[in-house]
Short mmCIF file of C-alpha atoms in Angstrom, two decimals:
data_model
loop_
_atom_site.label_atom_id
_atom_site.label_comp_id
_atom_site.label_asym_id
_atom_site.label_seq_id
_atom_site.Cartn_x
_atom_site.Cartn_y
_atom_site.Cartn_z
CA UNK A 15 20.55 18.26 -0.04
CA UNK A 16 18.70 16.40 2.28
CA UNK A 17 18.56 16.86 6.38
CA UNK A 18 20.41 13.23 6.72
CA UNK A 19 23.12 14.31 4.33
CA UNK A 20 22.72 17.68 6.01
CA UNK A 21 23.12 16.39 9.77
CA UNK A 22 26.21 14.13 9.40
CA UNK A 23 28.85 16.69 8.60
CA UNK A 24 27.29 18.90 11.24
CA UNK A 25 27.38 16.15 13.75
CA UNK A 26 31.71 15.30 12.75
CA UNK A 27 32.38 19.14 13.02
CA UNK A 28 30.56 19.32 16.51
CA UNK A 29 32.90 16.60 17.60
CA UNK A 30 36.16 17.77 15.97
CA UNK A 31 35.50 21.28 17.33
CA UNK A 32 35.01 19.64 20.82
CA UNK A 33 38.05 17.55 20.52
CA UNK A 34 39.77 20.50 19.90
CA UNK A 35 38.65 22.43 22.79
CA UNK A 36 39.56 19.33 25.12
CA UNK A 37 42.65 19.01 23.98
CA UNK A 38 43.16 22.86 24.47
CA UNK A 39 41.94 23.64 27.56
CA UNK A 40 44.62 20.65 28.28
CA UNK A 41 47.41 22.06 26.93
CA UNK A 42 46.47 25.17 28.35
CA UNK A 43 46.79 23.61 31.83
CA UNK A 44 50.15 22.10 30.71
CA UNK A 45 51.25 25.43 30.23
CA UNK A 46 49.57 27.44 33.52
CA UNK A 47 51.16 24.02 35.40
CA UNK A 48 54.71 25.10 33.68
CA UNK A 49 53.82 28.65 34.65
CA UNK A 50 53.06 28.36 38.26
CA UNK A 51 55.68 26.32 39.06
CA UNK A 52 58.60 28.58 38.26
CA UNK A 53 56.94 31.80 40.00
CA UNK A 54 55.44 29.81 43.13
CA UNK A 55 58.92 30.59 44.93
CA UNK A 56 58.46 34.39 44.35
CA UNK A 57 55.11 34.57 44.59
CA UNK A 58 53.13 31.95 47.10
CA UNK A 59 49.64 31.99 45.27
CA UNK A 60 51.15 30.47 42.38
CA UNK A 61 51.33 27.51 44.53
CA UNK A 62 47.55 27.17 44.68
CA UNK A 63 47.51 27.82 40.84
CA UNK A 64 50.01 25.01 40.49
CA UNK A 65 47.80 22.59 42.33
CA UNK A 66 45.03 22.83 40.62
CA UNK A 67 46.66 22.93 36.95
CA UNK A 68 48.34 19.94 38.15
CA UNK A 69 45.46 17.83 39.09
CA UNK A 70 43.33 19.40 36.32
CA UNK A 71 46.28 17.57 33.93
CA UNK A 72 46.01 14.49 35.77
CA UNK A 73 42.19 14.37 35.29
CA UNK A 74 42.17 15.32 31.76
CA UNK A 75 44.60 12.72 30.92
CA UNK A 76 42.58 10.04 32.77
CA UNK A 77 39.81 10.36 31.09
CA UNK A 78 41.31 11.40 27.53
CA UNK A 79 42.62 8.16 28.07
CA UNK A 80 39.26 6.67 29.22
CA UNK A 81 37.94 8.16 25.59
CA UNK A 82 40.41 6.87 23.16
CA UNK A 83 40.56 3.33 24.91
CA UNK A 84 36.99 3.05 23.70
CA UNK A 85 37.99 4.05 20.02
CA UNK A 86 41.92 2.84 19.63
CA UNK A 87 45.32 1.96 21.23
CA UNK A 88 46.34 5.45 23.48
CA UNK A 89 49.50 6.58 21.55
CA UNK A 90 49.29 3.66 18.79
CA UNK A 91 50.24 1.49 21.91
CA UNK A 92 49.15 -1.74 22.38
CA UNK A 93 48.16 -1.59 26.07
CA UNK A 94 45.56 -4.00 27.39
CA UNK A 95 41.84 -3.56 27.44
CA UNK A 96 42.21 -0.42 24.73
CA UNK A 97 40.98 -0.48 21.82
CA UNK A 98 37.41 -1.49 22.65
CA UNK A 99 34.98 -1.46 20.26
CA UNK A 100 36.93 -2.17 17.22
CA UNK A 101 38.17 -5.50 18.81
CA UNK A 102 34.81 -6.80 20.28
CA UNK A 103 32.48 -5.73 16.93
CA UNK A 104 30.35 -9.33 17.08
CA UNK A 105 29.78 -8.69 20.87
CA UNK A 106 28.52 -5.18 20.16
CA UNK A 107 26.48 -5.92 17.27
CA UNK A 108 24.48 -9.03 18.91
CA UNK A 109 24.23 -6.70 22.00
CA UNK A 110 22.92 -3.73 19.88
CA UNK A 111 20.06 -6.68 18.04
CA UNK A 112 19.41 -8.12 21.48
CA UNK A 113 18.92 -4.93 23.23
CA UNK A 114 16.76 -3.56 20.25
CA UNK A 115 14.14 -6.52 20.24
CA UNK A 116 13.83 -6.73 23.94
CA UNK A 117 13.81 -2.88 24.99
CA UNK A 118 14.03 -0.57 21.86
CA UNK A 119 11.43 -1.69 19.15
CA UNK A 120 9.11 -3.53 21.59
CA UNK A 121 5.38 -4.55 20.28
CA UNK A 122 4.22 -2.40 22.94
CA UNK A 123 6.24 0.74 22.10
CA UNK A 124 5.04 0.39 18.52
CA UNK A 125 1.46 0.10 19.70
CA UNK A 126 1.43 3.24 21.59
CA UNK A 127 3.51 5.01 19.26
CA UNK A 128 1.04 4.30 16.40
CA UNK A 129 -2.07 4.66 19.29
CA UNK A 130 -0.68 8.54 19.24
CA UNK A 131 -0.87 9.11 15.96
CA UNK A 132 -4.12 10.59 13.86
CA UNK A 133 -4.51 8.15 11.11
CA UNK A 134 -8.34 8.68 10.49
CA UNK A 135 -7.74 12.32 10.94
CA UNK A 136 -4.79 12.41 8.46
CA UNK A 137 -5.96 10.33 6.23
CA UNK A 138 -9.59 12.35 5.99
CA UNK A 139 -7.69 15.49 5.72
CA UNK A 140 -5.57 14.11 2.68
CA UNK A 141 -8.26 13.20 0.93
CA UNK A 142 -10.92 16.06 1.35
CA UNK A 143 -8.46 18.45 0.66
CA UNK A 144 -7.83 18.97 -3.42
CA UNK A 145 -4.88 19.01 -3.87
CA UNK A 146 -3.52 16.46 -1.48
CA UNK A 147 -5.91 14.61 -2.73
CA UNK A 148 -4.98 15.60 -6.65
CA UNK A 149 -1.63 14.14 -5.83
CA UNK A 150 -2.33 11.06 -4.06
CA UNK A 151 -4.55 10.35 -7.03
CA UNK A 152 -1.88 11.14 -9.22
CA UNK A 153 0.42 8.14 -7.57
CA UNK A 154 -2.12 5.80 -7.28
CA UNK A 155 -2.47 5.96 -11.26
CA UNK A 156 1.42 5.48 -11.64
CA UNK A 157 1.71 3.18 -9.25
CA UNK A 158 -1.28 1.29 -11.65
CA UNK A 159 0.53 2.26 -14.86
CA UNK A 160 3.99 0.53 -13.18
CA UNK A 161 1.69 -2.45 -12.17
CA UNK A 162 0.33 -2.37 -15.85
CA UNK A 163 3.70 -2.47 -18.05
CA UNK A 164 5.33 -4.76 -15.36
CA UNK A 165 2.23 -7.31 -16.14
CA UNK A 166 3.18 -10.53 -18.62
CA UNK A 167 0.50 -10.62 -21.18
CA UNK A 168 0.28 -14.05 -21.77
CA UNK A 169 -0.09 -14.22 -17.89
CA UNK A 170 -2.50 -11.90 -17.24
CA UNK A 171 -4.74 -13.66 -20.03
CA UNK A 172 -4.53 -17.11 -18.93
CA UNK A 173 -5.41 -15.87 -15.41
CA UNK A 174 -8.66 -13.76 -16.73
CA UNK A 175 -9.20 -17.13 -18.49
CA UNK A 176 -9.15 -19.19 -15.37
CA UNK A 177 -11.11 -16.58 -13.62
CA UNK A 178 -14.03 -16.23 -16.49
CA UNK A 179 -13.97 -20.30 -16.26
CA UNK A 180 -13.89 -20.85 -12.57
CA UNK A 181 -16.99 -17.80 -12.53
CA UNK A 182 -18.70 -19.03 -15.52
CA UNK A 183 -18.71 -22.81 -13.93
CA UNK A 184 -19.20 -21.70 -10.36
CA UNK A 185 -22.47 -19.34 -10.57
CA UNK A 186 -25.74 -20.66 -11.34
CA UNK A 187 -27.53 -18.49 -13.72
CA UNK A 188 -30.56 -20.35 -13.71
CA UNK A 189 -31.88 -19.68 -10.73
CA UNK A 190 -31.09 -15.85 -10.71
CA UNK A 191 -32.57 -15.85 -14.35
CA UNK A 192 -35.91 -17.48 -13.05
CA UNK A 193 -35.58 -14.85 -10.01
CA UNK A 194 -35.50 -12.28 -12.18
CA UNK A 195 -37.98 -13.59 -14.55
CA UNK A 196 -40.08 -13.70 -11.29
CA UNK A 197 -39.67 -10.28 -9.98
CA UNK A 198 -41.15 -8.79 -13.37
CA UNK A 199 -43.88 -10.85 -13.59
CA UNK A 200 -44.65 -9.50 -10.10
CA UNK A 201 -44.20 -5.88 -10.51
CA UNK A 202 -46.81 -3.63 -10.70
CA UNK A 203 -44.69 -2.43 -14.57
CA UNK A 204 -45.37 -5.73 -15.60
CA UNK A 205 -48.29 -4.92 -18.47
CA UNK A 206 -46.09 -1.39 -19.66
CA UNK A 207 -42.90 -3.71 -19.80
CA UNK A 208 -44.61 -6.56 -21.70
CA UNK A 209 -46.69 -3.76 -23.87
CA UNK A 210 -42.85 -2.41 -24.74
CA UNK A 211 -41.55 -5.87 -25.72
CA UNK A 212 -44.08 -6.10 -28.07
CA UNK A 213 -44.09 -3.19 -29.35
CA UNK A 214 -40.19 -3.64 -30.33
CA UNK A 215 -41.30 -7.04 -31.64
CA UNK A 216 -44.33 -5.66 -34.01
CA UNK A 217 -41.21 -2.77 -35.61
CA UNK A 218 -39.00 -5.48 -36.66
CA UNK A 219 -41.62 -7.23 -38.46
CA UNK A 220 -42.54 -3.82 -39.88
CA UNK A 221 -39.14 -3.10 -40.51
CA UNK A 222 -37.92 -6.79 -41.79
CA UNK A 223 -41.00 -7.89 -43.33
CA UNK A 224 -39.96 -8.54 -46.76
CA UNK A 225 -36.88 -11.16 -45.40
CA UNK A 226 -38.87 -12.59 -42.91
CA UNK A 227 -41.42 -13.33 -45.28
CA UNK A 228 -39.17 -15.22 -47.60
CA UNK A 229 -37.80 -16.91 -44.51
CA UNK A 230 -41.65 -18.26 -43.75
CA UNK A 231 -42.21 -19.10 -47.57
CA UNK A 232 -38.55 -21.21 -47.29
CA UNK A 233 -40.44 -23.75 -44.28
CA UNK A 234 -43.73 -23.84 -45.42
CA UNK A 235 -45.14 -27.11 -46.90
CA UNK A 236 -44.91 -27.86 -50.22
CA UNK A 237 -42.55 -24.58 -50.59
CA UNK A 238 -41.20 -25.39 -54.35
CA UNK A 239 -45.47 -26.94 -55.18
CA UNK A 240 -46.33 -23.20 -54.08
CA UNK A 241 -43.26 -21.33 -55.14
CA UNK A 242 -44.27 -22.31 -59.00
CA UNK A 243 -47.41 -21.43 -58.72
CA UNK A 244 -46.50 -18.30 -57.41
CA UNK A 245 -48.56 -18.61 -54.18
CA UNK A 246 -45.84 -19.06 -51.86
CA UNK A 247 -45.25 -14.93 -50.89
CA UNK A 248 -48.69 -14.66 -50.62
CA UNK A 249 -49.40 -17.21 -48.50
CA UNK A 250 -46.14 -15.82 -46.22
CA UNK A 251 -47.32 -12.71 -45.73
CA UNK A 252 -50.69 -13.60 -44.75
CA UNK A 253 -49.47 -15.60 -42.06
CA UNK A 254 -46.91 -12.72 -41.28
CA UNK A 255 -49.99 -10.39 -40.95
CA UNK A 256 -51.81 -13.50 -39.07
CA UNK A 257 -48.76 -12.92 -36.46
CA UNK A 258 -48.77 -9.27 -36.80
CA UNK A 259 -52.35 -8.85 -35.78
CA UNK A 260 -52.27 -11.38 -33.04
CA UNK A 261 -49.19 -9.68 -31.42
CA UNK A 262 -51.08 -6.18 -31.63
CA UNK A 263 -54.00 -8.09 -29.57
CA UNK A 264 -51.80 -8.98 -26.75
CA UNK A 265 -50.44 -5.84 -26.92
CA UNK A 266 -53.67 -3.76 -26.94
CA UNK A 267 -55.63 -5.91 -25.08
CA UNK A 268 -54.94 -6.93 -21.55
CA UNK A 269 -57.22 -9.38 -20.99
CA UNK A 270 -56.24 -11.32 -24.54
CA UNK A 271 -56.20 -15.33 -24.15
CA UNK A 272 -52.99 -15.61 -25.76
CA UNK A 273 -51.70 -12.62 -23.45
CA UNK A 274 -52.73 -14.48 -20.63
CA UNK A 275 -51.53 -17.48 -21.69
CA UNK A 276 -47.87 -16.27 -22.42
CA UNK A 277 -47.87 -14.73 -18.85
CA UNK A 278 -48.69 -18.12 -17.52
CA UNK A 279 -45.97 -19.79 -19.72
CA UNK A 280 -43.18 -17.18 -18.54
CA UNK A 281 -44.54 -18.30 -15.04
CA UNK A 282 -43.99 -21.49 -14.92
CA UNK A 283 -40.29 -20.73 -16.58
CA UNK A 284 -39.62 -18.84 -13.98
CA UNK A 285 -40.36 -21.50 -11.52
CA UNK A 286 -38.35 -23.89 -13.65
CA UNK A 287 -35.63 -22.01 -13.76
CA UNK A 288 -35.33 -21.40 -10.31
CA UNK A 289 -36.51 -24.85 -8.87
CA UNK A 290 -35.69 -27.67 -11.52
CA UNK A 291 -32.73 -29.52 -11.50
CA UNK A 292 -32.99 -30.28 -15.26
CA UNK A 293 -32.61 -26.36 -15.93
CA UNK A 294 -29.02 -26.51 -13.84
CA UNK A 295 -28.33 -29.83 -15.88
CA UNK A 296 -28.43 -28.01 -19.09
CA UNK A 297 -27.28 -24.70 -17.58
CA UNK A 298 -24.01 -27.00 -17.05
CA UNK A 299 -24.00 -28.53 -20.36
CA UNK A 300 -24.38 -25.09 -22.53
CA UNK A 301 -21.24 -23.32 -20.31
CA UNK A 302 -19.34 -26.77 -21.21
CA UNK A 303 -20.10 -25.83 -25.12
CA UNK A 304 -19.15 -22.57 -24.32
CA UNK A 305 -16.59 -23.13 -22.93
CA UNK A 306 -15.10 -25.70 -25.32
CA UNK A 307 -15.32 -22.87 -28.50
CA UNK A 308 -11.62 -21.86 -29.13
CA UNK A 309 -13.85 -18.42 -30.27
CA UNK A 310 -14.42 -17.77 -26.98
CA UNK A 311 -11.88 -18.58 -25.51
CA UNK A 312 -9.86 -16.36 -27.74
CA UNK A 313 -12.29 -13.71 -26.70
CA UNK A 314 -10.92 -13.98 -23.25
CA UNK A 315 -7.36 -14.11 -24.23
CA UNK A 316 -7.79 -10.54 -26.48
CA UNK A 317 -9.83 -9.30 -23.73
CA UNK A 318 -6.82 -8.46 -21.59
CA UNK A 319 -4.91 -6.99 -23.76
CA UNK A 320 -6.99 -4.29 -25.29
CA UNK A 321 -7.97 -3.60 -21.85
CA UNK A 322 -4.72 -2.67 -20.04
CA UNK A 323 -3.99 -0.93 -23.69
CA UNK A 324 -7.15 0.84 -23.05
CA UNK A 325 -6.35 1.86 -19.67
CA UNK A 326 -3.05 3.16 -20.30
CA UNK A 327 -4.18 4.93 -23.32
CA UNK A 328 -6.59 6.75 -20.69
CA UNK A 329 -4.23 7.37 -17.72
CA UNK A 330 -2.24 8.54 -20.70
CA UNK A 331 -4.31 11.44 -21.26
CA UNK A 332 -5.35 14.46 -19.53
CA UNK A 333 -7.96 14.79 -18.37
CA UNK A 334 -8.23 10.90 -17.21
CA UNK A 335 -11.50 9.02 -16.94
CA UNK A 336 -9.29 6.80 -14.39
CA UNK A 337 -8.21 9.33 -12.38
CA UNK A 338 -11.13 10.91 -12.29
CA UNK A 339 -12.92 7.91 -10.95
CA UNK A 340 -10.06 7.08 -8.30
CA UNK A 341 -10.21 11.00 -7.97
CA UNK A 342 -14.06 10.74 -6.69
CA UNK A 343 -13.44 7.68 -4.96
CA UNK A 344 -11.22 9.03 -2.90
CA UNK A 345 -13.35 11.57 -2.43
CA UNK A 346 -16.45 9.69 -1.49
CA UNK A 347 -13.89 7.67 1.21
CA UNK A 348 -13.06 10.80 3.26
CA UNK A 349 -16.56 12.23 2.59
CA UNK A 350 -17.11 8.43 4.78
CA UNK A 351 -14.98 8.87 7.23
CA UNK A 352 -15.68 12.21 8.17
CA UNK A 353 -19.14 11.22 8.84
CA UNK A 354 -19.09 7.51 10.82
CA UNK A 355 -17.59 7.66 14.21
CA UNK A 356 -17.35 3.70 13.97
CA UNK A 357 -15.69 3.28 10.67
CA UNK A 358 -12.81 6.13 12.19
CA UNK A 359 -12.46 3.82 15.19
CA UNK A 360 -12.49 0.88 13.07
CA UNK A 361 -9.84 1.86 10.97
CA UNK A 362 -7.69 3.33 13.92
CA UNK A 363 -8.00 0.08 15.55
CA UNK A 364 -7.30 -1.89 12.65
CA UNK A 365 -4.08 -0.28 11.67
CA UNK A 366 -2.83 -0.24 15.21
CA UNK A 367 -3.50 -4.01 15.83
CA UNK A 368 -2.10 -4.61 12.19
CA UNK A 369 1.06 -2.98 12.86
CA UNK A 370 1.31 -4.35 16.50
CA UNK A 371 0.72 -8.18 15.54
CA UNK A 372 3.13 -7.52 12.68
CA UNK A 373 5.73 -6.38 15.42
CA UNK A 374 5.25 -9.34 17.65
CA UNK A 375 5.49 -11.77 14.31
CA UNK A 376 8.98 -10.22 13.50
CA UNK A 377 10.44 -8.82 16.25
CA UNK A 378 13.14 -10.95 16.33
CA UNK A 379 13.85 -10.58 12.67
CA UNK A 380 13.94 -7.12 13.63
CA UNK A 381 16.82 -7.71 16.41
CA UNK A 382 18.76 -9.95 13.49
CA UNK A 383 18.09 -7.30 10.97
CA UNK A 384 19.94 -4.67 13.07
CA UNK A 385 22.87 -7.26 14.30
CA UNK A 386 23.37 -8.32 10.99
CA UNK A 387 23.74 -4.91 9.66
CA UNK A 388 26.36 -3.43 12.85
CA UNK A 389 28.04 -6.47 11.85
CA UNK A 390 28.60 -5.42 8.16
CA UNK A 391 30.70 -2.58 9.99
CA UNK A 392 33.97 -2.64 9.19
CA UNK A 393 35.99 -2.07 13.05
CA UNK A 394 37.06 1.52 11.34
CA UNK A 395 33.44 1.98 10.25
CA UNK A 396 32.05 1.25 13.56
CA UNK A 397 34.44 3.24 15.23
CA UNK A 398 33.41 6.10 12.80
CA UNK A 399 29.52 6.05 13.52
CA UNK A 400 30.12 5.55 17.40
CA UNK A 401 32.48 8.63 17.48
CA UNK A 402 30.09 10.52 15.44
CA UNK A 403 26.92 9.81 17.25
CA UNK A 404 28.46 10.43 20.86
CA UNK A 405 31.91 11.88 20.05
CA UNK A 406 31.06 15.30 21.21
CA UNK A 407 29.70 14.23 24.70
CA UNK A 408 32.85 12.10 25.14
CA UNK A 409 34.92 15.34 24.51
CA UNK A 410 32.61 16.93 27.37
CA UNK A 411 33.72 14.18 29.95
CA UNK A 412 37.04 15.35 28.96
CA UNK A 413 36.65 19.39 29.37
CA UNK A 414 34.85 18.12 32.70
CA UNK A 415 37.25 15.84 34.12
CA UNK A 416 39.90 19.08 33.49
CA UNK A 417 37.61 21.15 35.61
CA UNK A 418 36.71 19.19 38.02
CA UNK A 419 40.46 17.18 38.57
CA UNK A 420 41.80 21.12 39.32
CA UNK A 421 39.34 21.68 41.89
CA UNK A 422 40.06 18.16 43.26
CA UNK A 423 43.67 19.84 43.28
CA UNK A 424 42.77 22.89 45.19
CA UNK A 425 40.67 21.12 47.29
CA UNK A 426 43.60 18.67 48.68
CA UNK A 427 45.94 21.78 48.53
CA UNK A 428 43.77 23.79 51.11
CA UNK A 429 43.94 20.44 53.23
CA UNK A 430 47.95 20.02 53.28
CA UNK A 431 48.18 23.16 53.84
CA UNK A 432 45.85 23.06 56.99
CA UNK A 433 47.36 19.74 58.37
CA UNK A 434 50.95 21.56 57.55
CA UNK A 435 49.49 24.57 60.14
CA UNK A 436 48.08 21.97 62.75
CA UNK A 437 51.31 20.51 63.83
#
């Protein structure tokens, strides 16, 4: 059971046990009134005991009628001005939202309520600790896996279709290609990276020599002249060796011509690339092609769907690469915060303005939100909560008002009785 369903039958018992003892304590002046007033002629003191019973019944009627005015008709009587709150509901309920967005849920209050609290603090201890942090890891992945069955296929592709287009159009590979291009031609790796390119070029002629030579005898001149004469393999693998060896010289050799010269070549590509407007011309034109192949496109359109099949496939499983990830990201975020002063004030800041401008935005929806709701109230169901929430005090203006209305009584006893001596 939870404390709210906990608290509301404790709070009605505190006020029917209250009601209880007002209405007791009443009748048990009723009685010590009935009491005192046959035995005051045989015994005198009764008279004092009479006087205040008496005015102690006067009092606690006053105000038990005070209290039940508020709620309903004294005695099922239609008196008027009874009946209070049930017949002016709209008044209280506009009061209630009025009085909540002017005084109760003020931007200011809100600001130095959340001002008191220890959000960086919290929040670092949440997620350095394991297990607090196991869990909150553990609803961030169902709150993706929710996010992840609630999605529309069809419109999560055409939206990582718009984004690959709008990305593909919008960034200019060109120039980052010919900065890139750049930066290895001027590191101090360049030879050992260029030595490694052609060494992966000289294995696959090793490895495809046979088709590659066919492929040469295919375009040289005079192929089907040379093919019937049986000249034409020969003549393709001596210019595949031809290759071969000159591609071991730039290799081996760093100050080979036709090293040199590629070097120079892949220069001035890279200045192209990053400096020519005829490189961004057919940059444009080759993403239009690409763009225009329904292959590709399809590409994109599959592409969401195997991967939110293979993320829920993962989160799935145990153990998770995904929540492992979010697991060390969370990780690495407290591990942050912890350390930078700023970020902690940052972040304090942030959620306290946030939370502040949010309250001045709506604070009047906030004062409707509560009016609108007291006025769902039925009259009964208002009169219900009231009595609930403040019942029990009422029944302690009651017990007071006895009290105090009897000592009012002996008090104006004493005096007749001294003005009765005087004369």
């Amino acid at each position: 059971m939870s404390a709210t369903e906990q608290t509301l039958p404790t709070k009605t018992e505190d006020y029917l046990r209250m009601r209880a003892l007002a209405t007791g304590l009443l009748l048990f002046m009723a009685l010590l009134f009935v009491v005192a007033l046959f035995q005051q002629e045989t015994h005198p003191m009764f008279a004092w005991l009479r006087a205040f019973a008496e005015a102690a019944m006067v009092g606690a009627l006053a105000d038990w009628y005070a209290v039940t005015a508020l709620f309903r008709h004294p005695l099922g009587l239609p008196i008027p001005h009874t009946a209070i709150i049930p017949g002016n509901t709209e008044r209280i309920a506009s009061n209630i939202g009025s009085l909540t967005q002017r005084k109760l849920v003020t931007p200011e209050g809100i600001a130095r309520l959340v001002g008191s609290w220890r959000i960086p603090e919290e929040l670092i201890e949440a997620l350095l600790a394991p297990e607090r942090r196991r869990a909150l890891t553990y609803e961030c992945a169902q709150i993706l896996v929710r996010a992840l069955n609630a999605s529309e296929d069809a419109t999560m592709q055409r939206m990582l279709r718009d984004i690959a287009t709008k990305v593909m159009r919008g960034v200019s590979v060109a120039p980052l290609a010919g900065q890139m291009l750049a930066g290895f031609l001027g590191s101090h790796q360049r030879d050992r990276l260029l030595n490694d390119i052609l060494s992966a070029v000289l294995e696959y002629v090793d490895a495809n020599r046979d088709s590659l030579g066919r492929t040469v005898a295919e375009k040289l001149p005079w192929s089907r002249v040379l093919s019937f004469v049986k000249l034409d393999d020969k003549i393709s693998h001596k210019v595949l060796d031809s290759v071969y060896d000159t591609l071991c010289t730039m290799r081996d050799d760093p100050h080979d011509p036709m090293r040199r010269k590629a070097i120079e070549r892949l220069h001035e590509l890279s200045q192209w690339l990053m400096h020519s407007g005829e490189a961004l011309r057919r940059e444009a034109s080759l993403k239009e092609k690409l763009l225009a192949y329904d292959t590709l496109l399809q590409f994109l359109d599959d592409s969401w769907h195997r991967l939110k099949q293979w993320m829920l496939d993962d989160l799935s499983r145990d153990p998770s690469d995904i929540r492992t990830y979010l697991d060390a990201a969370l990780a690495d975020i407290g591990r942050t915060l912890q350390k930078d002063a700023a970020l902690r004030a940052m972040l304090h800041d942030g959620v306290q303005g946030l939370v502040e401008a949010l309250a001045t935005r709506h604070s009047d929806k906030i004062g409707e939100l509560v009016a609108n709701t007291v006025r769902e109230w039925s009259p009964a169901q208002m009169v219900e909560t009231i009595e609930r929430e403040v019942g029990k005090d009422l029944q302690y203006i009651r017990i007071n008002g006895t009290i105090v209305g009897g000592l009012v009584g002996l008090l104006l006893h004493a005096l007749a009785l001294l003005i009765g001596s005087g004369k």
